[in-house]
Amino acid sequence: MLKTLSKLWLSNAVRLAKAQAAGQRMLLKSATRSTKKSCVSEKKSSVSALLPTPAKQGRRKPVADVSSLNVGGKWTRSYYLPPSASPADPARRLAYWLYVPNQFVAGQDSFPLVVMLHGCEQTAADFASGTRMNVLAAHFGFAVLYPQQVVSGHAHRCWPWYQQSLQRGGAEVASVAGAIEKVVAQRGFDRSRIYIAGLSAGAALAQIVALRHPHLIAAVCSHSGPVYGAADSRMAAFSVMQHGTRDAVRPIDQLLSEQSDFPGMPMLILHGEQDTVVRPVNALQLAWQFCQANALSTSAHEPIASGVAGESCDRFRMTDYCRDQKIVVRLCQIRHLNHAWSGGDDTFRFNVGSGPDASLMCWEFFSQHVRVA
């Protein structure tokens, strides 16, 4: 998905990642009792019958026929134009696709909304097809918004999460928040149940949208995403993806100093232990950051709960950070996963059919959280 770093850099990154991971073993130390296994195969099986069987690995290409994305609902395209932009300036427009299940009736139903942010070299249709989130939306009753990066914004459709203007809440962060406000106002979705998730660069953008608009977003999921707020340039972004950061606390301290009324932000972190694009140390540091953002002690976490999703090669482990027995931050480390969406349709790039169902895990986590005004 991104350019391969030099052999020397990778060698140093591996050594540093191992050293940082070793330093956090106390954080992830297993205890005798186990937590509830919310992403084990028993829960997955309740929805697995609804999902199409992933096709065998073959030629991967963008979706041309979107008929499959209309299943049980409507798939429509529109765009959001920032108030300061000119209608004649297509580069400023944020295209998005919206999926709404057929059971939704405007003015009568109060539907949750899940925002899905694709990764580099993906389109909104690719991401919707690979994650199969529309199928879950039709079953459980929620709408899904898929913003799409324009090629003029980045040649590979990456969200430039490392840019300072974006990290301060401008650029694509402001556009995504504006698109959310637009569809909520038009459709009457439940403002207390708006959630956001992303993959890779989309995960980084999801983190920033959630942290910069905490009264709008009720919970966030980062799948294979980098640690928050540690890069300020493209080269720094590559370094963070491989090394993590030596100061994960600073960005959160700065954020909290700027938002005295920050209400907290529930976070689900999914990451493959074999990810060489965004190294697993990023997931560990994200857990520290969101524990700090939610005023949780990292030394008072629930014990690790290990599970198997289907086959032995699909093993994963979870660590939950709770308040009043409610999960606020969940870290799920997936043993054999690389840089891809877990449990997706591997016909499409950056998805693997094995592993726990990330889409289902997202919704199960999101459904436990409501943003109180």
Coordinates of N, CA, C and O in Angstrom, one line a residue, residues 152-228:
S152 N -7.1 14.1 -6.8 CA -6.4 15.3 -6.8 C -5.9 15.7 -5.4 O -4.9 16.4 -5.2
G153 N -6.5 15.1 -4.4 CA -6.0 15.2 -3.0 C -4.8 14.4 -2.7 O -3.9 14.8 -2.0
H154 N -4.8 13.2 -3.3 CA -3.6 12.3 -3.2 C -3.7 11.3 -4.4 O -4.8 10.7 -4.6
A155 N -2.6 11.1 -5.0 CA -2.6 10.2 -6.2 C -3.0 8.8 -5.9 O -3.6 8.1 -6.8
H156 N -2.8 8.3 -4.7 CA -3.2 7.0 -4.3 C -4.4 6.9 -3.4 O -4.6 6.0 -2.7
R157 N -5.1 8.0 -3.3 CA -6.3 8.2 -2.5 C -6.0 8.0 -1.0 O -6.9 7.5 -0.2
C158 N -4.8 8.4 -0.6 CA -4.5 8.3 0.8 C -5.0 9.6 1.5 O -5.0 10.7 0.9
W159 N -5.4 9.4 2.8 CA -5.8 10.6 3.6 C -4.5 11.1 4.2 O -3.8 10.3 4.9
P160 N -4.1 12.3 4.0 CA -2.8 12.8 4.5 C -2.8 13.1 6.0 O -2.7 14.3 6.4
W161 N -2.9 12.1 6.8 CA -3.2 12.2 8.2 C -2.1 12.9 9.0 O -2.2 13.4 10.1
Y162 N -0.9 13.0 8.4 CA 0.3 13.6 9.0 C 0.4 15.1 8.9 O 1.2 15.7 9.5
Q163 N -0.5 15.7 8.0 CA -0.4 17.1 7.8 C -0.9 17.9 9.0 O -1.9 17.5 9.6
Q164 N -0.2 19.0 9.4 CA -0.6 19.7 10.6 C -2.0 20.3 10.5 O -2.7 20.3 11.5
S165 N -2.3 20.9 9.3 CA -3.7 21.5 9.2 C -4.8 20.4 9.4 O -5.8 20.7 10.0
L166 N -4.5 19.2 9.0 CA -5.5 18.2 9.2 C -5.6 17.8 10.6 O -6.7 17.6 11.2
Q167 N -4.4 17.6 11.3 CA -4.4 17.2 12.7 C -5.0 18.3 13.6 O -5.5 17.9 14.7
R168 N -5.0 19.5 13.2 CA -5.7 20.5 13.9 C -7.2 20.6 13.7 O -7.9 21.4 14.3
G169 N -7.7 19.8 12.8 CA -9.1 19.7 12.6 C -9.6 20.3 11.3 O -10.8 20.4 11.0
G170 N -8.6 20.8 10.4 CA -9.0 21.3 9.1 C -9.0 20.3 8.0 O -9.0 19.1 8.3
A171 N -8.9 20.8 6.8 CA -8.8 19.9 5.6 C -9.8 18.8 5.6 O -11.0 19.1 5.8
E172 N -9.4 17.6 5.4 CA -10.3 16.4 5.3 C -11.0 16.2 6.6 O -12.2 15.6 6.5
V173 N -10.5 16.5 7.7 CA -11.2 16.3 9.0 C -12.5 17.2 9.0 O -13.5 16.7 9.3
A174 N -12.3 18.4 8.6 CA -13.5 19.3 8.6 C -14.5 18.8 7.5 O -15.7 18.9 7.8
S175 N -14.0 18.3 6.4 CA -14.9 17.9 5.3 C -15.7 16.7 5.7 O -16.9 16.6 5.5
V176 N -15.0 15.7 6.4 CA -15.7 14.5 6.8 C -16.8 14.9 7.9 O -17.9 14.4 7.9
A177 N -16.4 15.7 8.9 CA -17.4 16.2 9.9 C -18.5 16.9 9.2 O -19.7 16.7 9.6
G178 N -18.2 17.7 8.2 CA -19.3 18.4 7.5 C -20.2 17.5 6.8 O -21.5 17.7 6.8
A179 N -19.7 16.4 6.2 CA -20.5 15.4 5.5 C -21.4 14.7 6.5 O -22.6 14.4 6.2
I180 N -20.9 14.4 7.6 CA -21.7 13.7 8.7 C -22.8 14.6 9.1 O -24.0 14.2 9.1
E181 N -22.5 15.9 9.3 CA -23.6 16.8 9.7 C -24.7 16.9 8.6 O -25.9 17.0 8.9
K182 N -24.2 16.9 7.4 CA -25.2 17.0 6.3 C -26.1 15.9 6.2 O -27.4 16.1 6.1
V183 N -25.6 14.6 6.2 CA -26.5 13.5 6.1 C -27.4 13.3 7.3 O -28.5 12.8 7.2
V184 N -26.9 13.6 8.5 CA -27.7 13.5 9.7 C -28.8 14.5 9.7 O -30.0 14.2 10.0
A185 N -28.6 15.7 9.2 CA -29.6 16.7 9.1 C -30.6 16.3 8.0 O -31.8 16.5 8.2
Q186 N -30.2 15.8 6.9 CA -31.1 15.4 5.8 C -31.9 14.2 6.2 O -33.1 14.1 5.8
R187 N -31.3 13.2 6.8 CA -32.0 11.9 7.0 C -32.6 11.7 8.4 O -33.4 10.9 8.6
G188 N -32.1 12.5 9.4 CA -32.7 12.4 10.7 C -32.1 11.2 11.5 O -32.8 10.7 12.3
F189 N -30.8 10.9 11.2 CA -30.2 9.8 12.0 C -30.0 10.2 13.4 O -30.0 11.4 13.7
D190 N -29.8 9.3 14.3 CA -29.6 9.5 15.7 C -28.3 10.2 16.0 O -27.2 9.6 15.9
R191 N -28.3 11.4 16.4 CA -27.1 12.1 16.7 C -26.3 11.6 17.9 O -25.1 11.9 18.0
S192 N -26.9 10.8 18.7 CA -26.2 10.2 19.9 C -25.5 8.9 19.6 O -24.8 8.4 20.4
R193 N -25.8 8.4 18.3 CA -25.2 7.2 17.9 C -24.5 7.3 16.6 O -24.9 6.7 15.6
I194 N -23.5 8.1 16.5 CA -22.7 8.3 15.3 C -21.3 7.7 15.6 O -20.6 8.1 16.6
Y195 N -20.8 6.8 14.8 CA -19.6 6.1 15.0 C -18.7 6.2 13.8 O -19.2 6.4 12.7
I196 N -17.4 6.0 14.0 CA -16.4 6.1 12.8 C -15.4 5.1 12.9 O -14.9 4.8 14.0
A197 N -15.0 4.5 11.8 CA -14.0 3.5 11.7 C -13.2 3.7 10.4 O -13.6 4.3 9.5
G198 N -11.9 3.1 10.4 CA -11.1 3.3 9.2 C -10.0 2.2 9.2 O -9.7 1.6 10.2
L199 N -9.4 2.1 8.0 CA -8.3 1.2 7.8 C -7.1 2.0 7.5 O -7.1 2.8 6.5
S200 N -6.0 1.7 8.1 CA -4.7 2.3 7.8 C -4.7 3.8 7.8 O -5.0 4.4 8.9
A201 N -4.5 4.5 6.7 CA -4.6 6.0 6.7 C -6.0 6.4 7.0 O -6.2 7.5 7.7
G202 N -7.0 5.6 6.7 CA -8.4 5.9 7.1 C -8.6 5.8 8.6 O -9.4 6.5 9.2
A203 N -7.8 4.8 9.2 CA -7.9 4.7 10.7 C -7.3 5.9 11.3 O -7.8 6.4 12.3
A204 N -6.2 6.4 10.8 CA -5.6 7.7 11.3 C -6.5 8.8 11.2 O -6.7 9.6 12.2
L205 N -7.2 8.9 10.1 CA -8.2 10.0 9.9 C -9.4 9.9 10.9 O -9.8 10.9 11.5
A206 N -9.8 8.6 11.0 CA -10.9 8.4 12.0 C -10.6 8.8 13.4 O -11.4 9.4 14.1
Q207 N -9.4 8.5 13.8 CA -8.9 9.0 15.1 C -9.0 10.5 15.3 O -9.5 11.0 16.3
I208 N -8.5 11.2 14.3 CA -8.5 12.7 14.4 C -9.9 13.2 14.3 O -10.2 14.2 15.1
V209 N -10.8 12.7 13.5 CA -12.2 13.2 13.4 C -12.8 13.0 14.8 O -13.5 13.9 15.3
A210 N -12.6 11.8 15.4 CA -13.2 11.5 16.7 C -12.7 12.4 17.8 O -13.5 12.9 18.6
L211 N -11.4 12.6 17.8 CA -10.8 13.4 18.9 C -11.1 14.9 18.7 O -11.2 15.7 19.7
R212 N -11.2 15.4 17.5 CA -11.5 16.8 17.2 C -13.0 17.1 17.3 O -13.4 18.3 17.4
H213 N -13.8 16.1 17.2 CA -15.3 16.3 17.2 C -15.9 15.2 18.2 O -16.7 14.4 17.8
P214 N -15.4 15.3 19.5 CA -15.9 14.3 20.4 C -17.3 14.4 20.8 O -17.9 13.4 21.3
H215 N -18.0 15.5 20.6 CA -19.4 15.6 20.9 C -20.3 15.1 19.7 O -21.5 15.0 19.9
L216 N -19.6 14.9 18.6 CA -20.3 14.3 17.4 C -20.2 12.8 17.3 O -21.1 12.1 17.0
I217 N -19.0 12.3 17.7 CA -18.7 10.9 17.5 C -18.8 10.2 18.9 O -18.3 10.6 19.9
A218 N -19.6 9.0 18.9 CA -19.8 8.3 20.1 C -18.7 7.3 20.4 O -18.5 6.9 21.6
A219 N -18.0 6.8 19.4 CA -17.0 5.8 19.5 C -16.2 5.6 18.2 O -16.8 6.0 17.1
V220 N -15.0 5.1 18.3 CA -14.1 5.1 17.1 C -13.4 3.7 17.0 O -13.2 3.1 18.1
C221 N -13.2 3.2 15.8 CA -12.4 2.0 15.6 C -11.2 2.3 14.7 O -11.4 2.9 13.6
S222 N -10.0 1.9 15.1 CA -8.8 2.0 14.3 C -8.3 0.6 13.9 O -8.0 -0.2 14.8
H223 N -8.4 0.3 12.6 CA -7.9 -1.0 12.2 C -6.6 -0.8 11.4 O -6.5 -0.1 10.4
S224 N -5.5 -1.3 11.9 CA -4.1 -1.2 11.3 C -3.7 0.3 11.2 O -3.1 0.6 10.2
G225 N -4.0 1.1 12.2 CA -3.7 2.5 12.1 C -2.5 2.9 12.9 O -2.1 2.2 13.8
P226 N -1.9 4.0 12.5 CA -0.7 4.5 13.3 C -1.1 5.2 14.6 O -2.2 5.6 14.8
V227 N -0.1 5.4 15.4 CA -0.3 6.1 16.7 C -0.7 7.5 16.4 O -0.3 8.1 15.4
Y228 N -1.5 8.1 17.2 CA -2.1 9.4 17.0 C -1.0 10.6 17.3 O -0.3 10.6 18.2

